[in-house]
Coordinates of N, CA and C in Angstrom, one line a residue:
H1 N -4.8 8.0 -11.5 CA -5.1 8.8 -10.3 C -3.9 9.6 -9.9
K2 N -4.0 10.9 -9.9 CA -2.9 11.8 -9.7 C -2.2 11.6 -8.4
Y3 N -2.9 11.2 -7.3 CA -2.3 11.1 -6.0 C -2.0 9.7 -5.5
I4 N -2.0 8.7 -6.4 CA -1.8 7.3 -6.0 C -0.4 7.1 -5.4
A5 N 0.6 7.8 -5.9 CA 1.9 7.6 -5.3 C 2.0 8.1 -3.9
H6 N 1.2 9.2 -3.6 CA 1.2 9.7 -2.2 C 0.4 8.7 -1.3
Q7 N -0.6 8.0 -1.9 CA -1.3 7.1 -1.1 C -0.5 5.8 -0.8
I8 N 0.3 5.4 -1.8 CA 1.2 4.3 -1.6 C 2.3 4.6 -0.6
A9 N 2.8 5.9 -0.6 CA 3.7 6.3 0.4 C 3.1 6.3 1.8
L10 N 1.9 6.7 1.9 CA 1.2 6.6 3.2 C 1.1 5.2 3.7
L11 N 0.7 4.3 2.8 CA 0.7 2.9 3.1 C 2.0 2.4 3.6
Y12 N 3.1 2.7 2.9 CA 4.4 2.4 3.3 C 4.8 2.9 4.7
Q13 N 4.4 4.1 4.9 CA 4.7 4.7 6.3 C 4.0 3.9 7.4
C14 N 2.7 3.6 7.1 CA 2.0 2.8 8.1 C 2.6 1.4 8.3
L15 N 3.0 0.8 7.2 CA 3.7 -0.5 7.3 C 5.0 -0.4 8.1
N16 N 5.7 0.7 7.9 CA 7.0 0.9 8.5 C 6.8 1.0 10.1
Q17 N 5.7 1.5 10.5 CA 5.4 1.7 11.9 C 5.1 0.4 12.6
T18 N 4.5 -0.6 11.8 CA 4.1 -1.8 12.4 C 5.2 -2.9 12.5
R19 N 6.2 -2.8 11.6 CA 7.4 -3.7 11.6 C 6.9 -5.2 11.4
G20 N 7.8 -6.1 11.8 CA 7.5 -7.6 11.8 C 6.9 -8.1 10.5
E21 N 5.7 -8.6 10.5 CA 5.1 -9.4 9.4 C 5.0 -8.5 8.1
T22 N 5.0 -7.2 8.2 CA 4.8 -6.3 7.1 C 6.0 -6.1 6.3
R23 N 7.2 -6.5 6.7 CA 8.4 -6.3 6.0 C 8.4 -6.7 4.5
P24 N 7.8 -7.8 4.1 CA 7.8 -8.2 2.7 C 7.0 -7.2 1.9
F25 N 5.9 -6.6 2.5 CA 5.1 -5.6 1.8 C 5.9 -4.4 1.5
K26 N 6.7 -4.0 2.5 CA 7.6 -2.8 2.3 C 8.5 -3.0 1.1
R27 N 9.1 -4.2 1.0 CA 10.0 -4.5 -0.2 C 9.2 -4.4 -1.5
R28 N 8.0 -4.9 -1.5 CA 7.2 -4.9 -2.7 C 6.9 -3.5 -3.1
I29 N 6.6 -2.6 -2.2 CA 6.3 -1.2 -2.5 C 7.6 -0.6 -3.0
E30 N 8.7 -0.8 -2.3 CA 10.0 -0.2 -2.8 C 10.3 -0.5 -4.2
T31 N 10.0 -1.7 -4.6 CA 10.2 -2.2 -6.0 C 9.4 -1.4 -7.0
M32 N 8.2 -1.1 -6.7 CA 7.3 -0.4 -7.7 C 7.1 1.1 -7.5
F33 N 7.5 1.6 -6.4 CA 7.1 3.0 -6.1 C 7.6 4.0 -7.1
D34 N 8.9 3.9 -7.5 CA 9.5 4.9 -8.4 C 8.8 4.9 -9.8
K35 N 8.5 3.7 -10.2 CA 7.8 3.5 -11.5 C 6.4 4.2 -11.5
I36 N 5.7 3.9 -10.4 CA 4.3 4.5 -10.3 C 4.4 6.0 -10.1
K37 N 5.3 6.5 -9.3 CA 5.5 7.9 -9.1 C 5.9 8.6 -10.4
G38 N 6.7 8.0 -11.2 CA 7.1 8.5 -12.4 C 5.9 8.7 -13.4
V39 N 5.0 7.7 -13.4 CA 3.8 7.8 -14.2 C 2.9 8.9 -13.7
T40 N 2.7 9.0 -12.4 CA 1.7 10.0 -11.9 C 2.3 11.4 -12.0
E41 N 3.6 11.6 -12.1 CA 4.2 12.9 -12.2 C 4.4 13.3 -13.6
S42 N 4.3 12.4 -14.6 CA 4.6 12.7 -16.0 C 3.4 13.2 -16.8
K43 N 2.2 13.1 -16.3 CA 1.0 13.5 -17.1 C 0.1 14.2 -16.2
T44 N -0.8 15.0 -16.9 CA -1.8 15.8 -16.2 C -2.9 14.8 -15.7
Q45 N -3.3 13.8 -16.6 CA -4.2 12.8 -16.2 C -3.6 11.4 -16.3
P46 N -2.8 11.1 -15.2 CA -2.0 9.8 -15.3 C -2.9 8.6 -15.2
T47 N -2.5 7.6 -15.9 CA -3.2 6.3 -15.8 C -2.1 5.2 -15.7
L48 N -2.4 4.3 -14.7 CA -1.5 3.2 -14.5 C -1.7 2.2 -15.6
D49 N -0.7 1.5 -16.1 CA -0.9 0.4 -17.0 C -1.5 -0.8 -16.3
E50 N -1.9 -1.8 -17.1 CA -2.6 -3.0 -16.5 C -1.7 -3.7 -15.4
P51 N -0.4 -3.9 -15.7 CA 0.4 -4.6 -14.7 C 0.5 -3.8 -13.4
Q52 N 0.6 -2.5 -13.5 CA 0.7 -1.6 -12.3 C -0.7 -1.6 -11.6
K53 N -1.8 -1.6 -12.3 CA -3.1 -1.7 -11.6 C -3.2 -3.1 -10.9
R54 N -2.8 -4.1 -11.5 CA -2.8 -5.5 -10.9 C -2.0 -5.5 -9.7
W55 N -0.7 -5.0 -9.8 CA 0.2 -4.9 -8.6 C -0.5 -4.2 -7.4
L56 N -1.1 -3.0 -7.7 CA -1.7 -2.2 -6.7 C -2.9 -3.0 -6.1
K57 N -3.7 -3.6 -6.9 CA -4.8 -4.4 -6.3 C -4.3 -5.6 -5.5
D58 N -3.3 -6.2 -6.0 CA -2.7 -7.4 -5.3 C -2.1 -7.0 -3.9
I59 N -1.3 -5.9 -3.9 CA -0.6 -5.6 -2.6 C -1.7 -5.1 -1.6
T60 N -2.6 -4.3 -2.0 CA -3.6 -3.8 -1.1 C -4.5 -5.0 -0.5
A61 N -4.8 -5.9 -1.4 CA -5.6 -7.1 -1.0 C -4.7 -8.0 0.0
D62 N -3.5 -8.1 -0.3 CA -2.6 -9.0 0.5 C -2.4 -8.3 1.9
V63 N -2.2 -7.0 2.0 CA -2.1 -6.3 3.2 C -3.4 -6.4 4.0
A64 N -4.5 -6.2 3.4 CA -5.8 -6.3 4.1 C -6.0 -7.7 4.6
D65 N -5.7 -8.8 3.8 CA -5.8 -10.1 4.3 C -4.9 -10.4 5.5
L66 N -3.7 -9.9 5.5 CA -2.8 -10.1 6.6 C -3.5 -9.5 7.9
I67 N -3.9 -8.3 7.8 CA -4.5 -7.6 8.9 C -5.7 -8.3 9.4
L68 N -6.6 -8.8 8.5 CA -7.8 -9.4 8.9 C -7.6 -10.8 9.5
T69 N -6.5 -11.4 9.4 CA -6.2 -12.7 10.0 C -5.6 -12.5 11.4
C70 N -5.2 -11.3 11.8 CA -4.7 -11.1 13.1 C -5.7 -11.1 14.2
P71 N -5.4 -11.5 15.4 CA -6.3 -11.4 16.5 C -6.8 -9.9 16.7
P72 N -8.0 -9.7 17.2 CA -8.5 -8.4 17.4 C -7.6 -7.4 18.2
T73 N -6.9 -7.9 19.1 CA -6.0 -7.1 19.9 C -4.9 -6.5 19.1
I74 N -4.4 -7.3 18.1 CA -3.4 -6.9 17.2 C -3.9 -6.0 16.1
Q75 N -5.1 -6.3 15.7 CA -5.8 -5.5 14.6 C -5.9 -4.1 15.0
E76 N -6.0 -3.8 16.3 CA -6.2 -2.4 16.7 C -4.9 -1.6 16.3
K77 N -3.8 -2.2 16.3 CA -2.5 -1.5 15.9 C -2.5 -1.1 14.5
F78 N -3.3 -1.8 13.7 CA -3.3 -1.6 12.2 C -4.4 -0.5 11.8
T79 N -5.0 0.2 12.7 CA -6.0 1.2 12.3 C -5.5 2.2 11.2
P80 N -4.3 2.7 11.3 CA -3.8 3.6 10.2 C -3.8 2.9 8.8
I81 N -3.4 1.6 8.8 CA -3.4 0.9 7.6 C -4.8 0.7 7.1
Y82 N -5.7 0.3 7.9 CA -7.1 0.2 7.5 C -7.5 1.4 6.8
K83 N -7.3 2.6 7.4 CA -7.7 3.9 6.8 C -7.0 4.1 5.4
A84 N -5.7 3.7 5.3 CA -5.0 3.9 4.1 C -5.5 3.0 3.0
L85 N -6.0 1.8 3.4 CA -6.5 0.9 2.4 C -8.0 1.1 2.1
G86 N -8.7 1.8 3.0 CA -10.1 2.0 2.8 C -10.9 0.7 3.3
V87 N -10.3 0.0 4.3 CA -10.9 -1.2 4.9 C -11.6 -0.8 6.1
N88 N -12.8 -1.3 6.3 CA -13.6 -1.1 7.6 C -13.0 -2.0 8.6
S89 N -12.6 -1.4 9.8 CA -12.1 -2.2 10.9 C -13.2 -2.7 11.8

């Protein structure tokens, strides 16, 4: 997916705005972002390898799980992240 690095950057920015519990996710993104960006910028039809796909699925699922375990009043603050992940709030 040509724009996956941009979507990951959007997720990172959303996490950056929330602070607190999301800090470990930011570190995980920082670890993989340059590799994924390199793949998406190096080809006309970029494809992530299986470990990168698994990482992407894992981090989005983990962020969604964290958000969904928060009380409703806290979940409202995560609306931008819901949108970035494609989760229905």
